[in-house]
Short mmCIF file of C-alpha atoms in Angstrom, two decimals:
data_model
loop_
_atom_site.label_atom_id
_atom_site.label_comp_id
_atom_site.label_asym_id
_atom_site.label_seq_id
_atom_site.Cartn_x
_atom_site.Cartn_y
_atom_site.Cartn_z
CA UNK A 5 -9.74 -13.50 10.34
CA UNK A 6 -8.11 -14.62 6.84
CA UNK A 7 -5.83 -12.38 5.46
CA UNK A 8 -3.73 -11.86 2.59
CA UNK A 9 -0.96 -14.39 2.41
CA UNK A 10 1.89 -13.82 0.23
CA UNK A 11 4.64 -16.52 -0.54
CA UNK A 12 7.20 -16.93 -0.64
CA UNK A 13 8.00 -13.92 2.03
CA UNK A 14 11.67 -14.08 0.86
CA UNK A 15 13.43 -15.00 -1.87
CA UNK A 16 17.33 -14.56 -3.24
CA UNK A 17 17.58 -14.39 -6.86
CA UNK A 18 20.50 -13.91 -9.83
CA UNK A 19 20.66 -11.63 -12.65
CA UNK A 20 18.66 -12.76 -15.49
CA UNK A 21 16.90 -15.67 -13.20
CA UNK A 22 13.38 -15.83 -13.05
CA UNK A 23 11.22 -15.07 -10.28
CA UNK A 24 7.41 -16.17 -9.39
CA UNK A 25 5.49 -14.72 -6.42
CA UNK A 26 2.05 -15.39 -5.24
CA UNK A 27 -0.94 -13.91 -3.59
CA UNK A 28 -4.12 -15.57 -2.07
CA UNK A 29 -6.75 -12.80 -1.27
CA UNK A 30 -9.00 -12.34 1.89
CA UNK A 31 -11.84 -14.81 0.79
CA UNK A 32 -14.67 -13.58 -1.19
CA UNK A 33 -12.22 -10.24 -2.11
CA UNK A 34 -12.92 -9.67 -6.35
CA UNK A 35 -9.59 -7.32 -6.64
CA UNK A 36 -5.77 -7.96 -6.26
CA UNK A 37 -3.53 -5.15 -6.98
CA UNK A 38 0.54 -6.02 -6.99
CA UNK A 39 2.81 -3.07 -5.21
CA UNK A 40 6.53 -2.88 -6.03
CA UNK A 41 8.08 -1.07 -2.84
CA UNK A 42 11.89 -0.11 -3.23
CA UNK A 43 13.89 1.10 0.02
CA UNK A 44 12.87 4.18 1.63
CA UNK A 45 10.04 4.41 -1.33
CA UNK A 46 6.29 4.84 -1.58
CA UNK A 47 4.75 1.65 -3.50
CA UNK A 48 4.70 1.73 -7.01
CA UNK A 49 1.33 -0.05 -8.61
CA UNK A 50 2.61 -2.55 -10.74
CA UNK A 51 -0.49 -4.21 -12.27
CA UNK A 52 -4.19 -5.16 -10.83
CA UNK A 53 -7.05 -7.90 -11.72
CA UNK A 54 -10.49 -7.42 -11.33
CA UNK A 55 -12.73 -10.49 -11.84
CA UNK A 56 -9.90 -12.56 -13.05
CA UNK A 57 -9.31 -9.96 -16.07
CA UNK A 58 -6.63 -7.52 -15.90
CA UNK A 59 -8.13 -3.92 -14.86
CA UNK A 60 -5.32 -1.56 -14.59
CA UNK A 61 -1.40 -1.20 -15.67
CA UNK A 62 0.69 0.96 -13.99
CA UNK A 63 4.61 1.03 -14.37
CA UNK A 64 5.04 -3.06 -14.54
CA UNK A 65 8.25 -4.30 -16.90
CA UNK A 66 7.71 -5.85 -20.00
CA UNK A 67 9.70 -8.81 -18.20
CA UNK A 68 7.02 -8.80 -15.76
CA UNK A 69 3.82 -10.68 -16.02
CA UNK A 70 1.17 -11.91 -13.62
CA UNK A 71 -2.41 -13.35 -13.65
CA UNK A 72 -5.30 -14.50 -11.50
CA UNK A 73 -6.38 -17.62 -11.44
CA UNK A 74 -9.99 -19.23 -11.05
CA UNK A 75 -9.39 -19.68 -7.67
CA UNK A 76 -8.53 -15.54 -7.17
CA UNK A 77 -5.10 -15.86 -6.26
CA UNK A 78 -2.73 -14.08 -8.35
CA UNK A 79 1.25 -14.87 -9.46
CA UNK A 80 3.44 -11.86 -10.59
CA UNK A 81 5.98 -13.74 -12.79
CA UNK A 82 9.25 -11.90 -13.16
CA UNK A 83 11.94 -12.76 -15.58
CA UNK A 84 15.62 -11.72 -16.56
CA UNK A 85 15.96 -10.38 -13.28
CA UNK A 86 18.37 -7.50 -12.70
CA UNK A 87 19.65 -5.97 -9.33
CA UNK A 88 17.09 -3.08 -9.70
CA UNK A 89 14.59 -5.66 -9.34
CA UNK A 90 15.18 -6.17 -5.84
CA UNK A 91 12.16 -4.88 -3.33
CA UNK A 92 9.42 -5.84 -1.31
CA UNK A 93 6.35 -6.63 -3.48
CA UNK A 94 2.82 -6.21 -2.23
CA UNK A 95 0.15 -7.95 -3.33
CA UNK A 96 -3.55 -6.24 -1.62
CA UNK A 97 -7.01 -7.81 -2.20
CA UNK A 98 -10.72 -5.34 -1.83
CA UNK A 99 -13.97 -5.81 -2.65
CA UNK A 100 -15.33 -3.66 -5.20
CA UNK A 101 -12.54 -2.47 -7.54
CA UNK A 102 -10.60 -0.78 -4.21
CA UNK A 103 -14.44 1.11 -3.22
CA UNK A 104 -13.61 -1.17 -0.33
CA UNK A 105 -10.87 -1.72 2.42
CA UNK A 106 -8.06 -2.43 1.26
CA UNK A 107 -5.94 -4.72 2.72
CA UNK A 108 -2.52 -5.75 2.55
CA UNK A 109 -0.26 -9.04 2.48
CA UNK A 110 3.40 -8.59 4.52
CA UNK A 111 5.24 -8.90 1.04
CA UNK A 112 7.81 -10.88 -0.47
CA UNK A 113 11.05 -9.11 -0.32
CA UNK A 114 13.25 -10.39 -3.70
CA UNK A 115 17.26 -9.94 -3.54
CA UNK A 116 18.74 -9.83 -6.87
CA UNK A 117 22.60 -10.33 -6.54
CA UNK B 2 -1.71 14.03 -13.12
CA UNK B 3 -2.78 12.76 -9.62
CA UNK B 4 -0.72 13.37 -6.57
CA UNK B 5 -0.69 12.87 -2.94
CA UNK B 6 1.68 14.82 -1.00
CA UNK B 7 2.38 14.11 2.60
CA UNK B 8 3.70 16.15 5.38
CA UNK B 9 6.48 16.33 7.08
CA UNK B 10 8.72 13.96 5.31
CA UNK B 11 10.07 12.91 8.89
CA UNK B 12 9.32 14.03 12.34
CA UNK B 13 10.71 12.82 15.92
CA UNK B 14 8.62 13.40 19.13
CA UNK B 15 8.65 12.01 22.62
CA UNK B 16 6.51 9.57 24.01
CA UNK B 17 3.28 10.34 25.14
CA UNK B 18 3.26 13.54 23.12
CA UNK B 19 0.79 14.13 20.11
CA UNK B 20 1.38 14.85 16.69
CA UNK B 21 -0.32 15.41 13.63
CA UNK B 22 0.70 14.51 10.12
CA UNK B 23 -0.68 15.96 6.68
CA UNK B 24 -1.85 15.15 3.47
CA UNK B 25 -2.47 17.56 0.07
CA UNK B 26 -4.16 15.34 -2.67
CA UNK B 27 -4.88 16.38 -6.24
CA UNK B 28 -6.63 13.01 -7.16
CA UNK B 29 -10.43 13.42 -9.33
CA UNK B 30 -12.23 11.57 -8.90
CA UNK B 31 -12.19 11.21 -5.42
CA UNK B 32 -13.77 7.55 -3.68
CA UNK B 33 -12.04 7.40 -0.54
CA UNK B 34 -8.83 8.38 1.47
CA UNK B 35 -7.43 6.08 3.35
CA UNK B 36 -4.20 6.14 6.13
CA UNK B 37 -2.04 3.46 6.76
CA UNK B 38 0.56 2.57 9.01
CA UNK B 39 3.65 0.48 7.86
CA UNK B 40 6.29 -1.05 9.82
CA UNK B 41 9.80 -1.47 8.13
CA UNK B 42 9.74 -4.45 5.93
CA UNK B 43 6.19 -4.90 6.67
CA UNK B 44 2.69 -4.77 4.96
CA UNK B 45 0.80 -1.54 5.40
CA UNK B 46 -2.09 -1.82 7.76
CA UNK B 47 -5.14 0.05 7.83
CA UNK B 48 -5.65 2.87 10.12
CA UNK B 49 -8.94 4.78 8.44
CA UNK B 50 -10.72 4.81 5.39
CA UNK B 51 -13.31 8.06 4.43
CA UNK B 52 -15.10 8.90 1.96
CA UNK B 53 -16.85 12.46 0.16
CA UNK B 54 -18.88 13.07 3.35
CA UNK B 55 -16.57 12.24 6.17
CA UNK B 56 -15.35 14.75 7.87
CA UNK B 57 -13.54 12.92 10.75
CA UNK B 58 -13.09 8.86 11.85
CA UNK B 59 -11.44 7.64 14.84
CA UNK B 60 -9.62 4.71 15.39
CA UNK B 61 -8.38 4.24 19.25
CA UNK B 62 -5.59 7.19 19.45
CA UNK B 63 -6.16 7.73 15.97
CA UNK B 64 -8.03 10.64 13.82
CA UNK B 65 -8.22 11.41 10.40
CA UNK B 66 -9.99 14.33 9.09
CA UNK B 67 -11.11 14.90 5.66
CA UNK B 68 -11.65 18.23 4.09
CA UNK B 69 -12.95 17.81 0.50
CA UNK B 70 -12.99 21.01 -0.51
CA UNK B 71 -9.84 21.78 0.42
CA UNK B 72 -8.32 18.47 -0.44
CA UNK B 73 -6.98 17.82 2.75
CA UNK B 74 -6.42 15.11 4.91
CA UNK B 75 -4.71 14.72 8.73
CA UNK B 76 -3.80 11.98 10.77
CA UNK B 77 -3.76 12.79 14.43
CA UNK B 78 -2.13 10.54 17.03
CA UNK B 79 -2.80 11.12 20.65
CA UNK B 80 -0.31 10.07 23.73
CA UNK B 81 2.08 8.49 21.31
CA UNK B 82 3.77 5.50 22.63
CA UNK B 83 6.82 3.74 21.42
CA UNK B 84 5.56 1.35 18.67
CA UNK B 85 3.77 4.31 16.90
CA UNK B 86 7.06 4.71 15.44
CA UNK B 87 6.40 3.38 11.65
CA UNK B 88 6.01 5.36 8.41
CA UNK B 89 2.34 6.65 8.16
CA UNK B 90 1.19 6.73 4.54
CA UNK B 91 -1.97 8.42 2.88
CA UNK B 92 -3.46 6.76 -0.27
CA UNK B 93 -5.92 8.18 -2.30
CA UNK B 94 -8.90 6.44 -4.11
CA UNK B 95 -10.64 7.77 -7.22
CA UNK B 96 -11.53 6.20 -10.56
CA UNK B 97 -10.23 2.82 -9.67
CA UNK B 98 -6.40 3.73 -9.03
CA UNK B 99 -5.06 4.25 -6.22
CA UNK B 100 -2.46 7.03 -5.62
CA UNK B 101 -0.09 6.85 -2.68
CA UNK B 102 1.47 9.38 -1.00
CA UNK B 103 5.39 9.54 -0.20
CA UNK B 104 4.53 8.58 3.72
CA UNK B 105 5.59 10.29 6.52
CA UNK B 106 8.99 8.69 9.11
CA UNK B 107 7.60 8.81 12.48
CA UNK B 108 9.78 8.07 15.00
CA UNK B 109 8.66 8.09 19.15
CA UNK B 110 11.27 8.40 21.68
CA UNK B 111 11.94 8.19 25.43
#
């Protein structure tokens, strides 16, 4: 069965570069929610789309920004990266506003150096 | 403000054994409660997802119970084997945000 892909599922960065990641949900999935997971951390909800329309903010940057597209995948555009940047970042697609299972992508871990 | 609290942080046991990890939850209102497991450097994976009137849902050598009145949650795992070892994390439903819980460091040995 399809799951959620994430590219790219690594990717080295400098300070101040900019950074794009993407998500392609399960098919037919209406939600994507983006996870910012530090070492050792729980995930922190960055951002989520419902419909192609942002539903919920949680503690994204201001130099963050993402979107979902007409096709439901979604890009989390980061810019003026600094070293704190540096994580794994989950991107999870549901049916239903999260009502449904919730499922997952393996992340793209960014390195800011 | 919404929390999930998990229990313990971190816990070591020997293959084959059974454990049981917890989760406290102040989250209204309530959808669901879900548990995943997540390898290190991996995407969580879902384990069990209940709702209001759930009390208990297996998954192989997995059980979660659900007590909504108490707002409590446990994950049991029976006969533990080696790849069990992952960090075990309880997220929380309710009003269309999801609230995660800190996870709990499982580690199985010989």
């Amino acid at each position: 069965a399809a799951g959620v892909i994430q590219s790219p599922r690594h990717l080295i960065k400098e300070k101040r570069e900019t950074a794009t990641l993407k998500c392609y949900p399960i098919p037919r999935h209406d939600t994507v929610y983006w996870y910012q997971q530090g070492p050792g951390q729980d995930p922190q909800f960055l951002i989520s789309f419902y419909e192609k329309m942002q539903s919920d903010k949680g503690s994204i940057p201001d130099r963050f920004s993402a979107q979902q597209f007409s096709d439901y995948h979604s890009e989390l555009n980061m810019s003026s990266l600094e070293l704190g940047d540096s994580a794994l970042y989950f991107c999870a697609s549901s049916l239903a506003r999260g009502a449904g299972e919730l499922f997952f992508g393996e992340g793209s871990r960014l390195t800011v150096l | 403000k919404n929390q999930v609290e998990q229990s313990p942080q971190s816990l070591i046991i020997l293959e084959g054994k059974n454990c049981t990890l917890q989760c406290n939850y102040t989250v209204s209102p309530f959808s669901n409660l879900r548990w995943y497991k997540q390898d290190t450097g991996r995407g969580p994976v879902s384990l069990t997802i209940m709702t209001f009137s759930e009390n208990t849902k297996s998954n192989g050598r997995y059980t979660a119970t659900l007590d909504a009145d108490t707002k409590q949650s446990s994950l049991h795992i029976t006969a533990s084997q080696l790849s069990d070892s992952a960090s075990y994390i309880c997220v929380v439903s309710g009003g269309n945000k999801l609230t995660f819980g800190t996870g709990t460091q499982l580690k199985v040995e010989l």
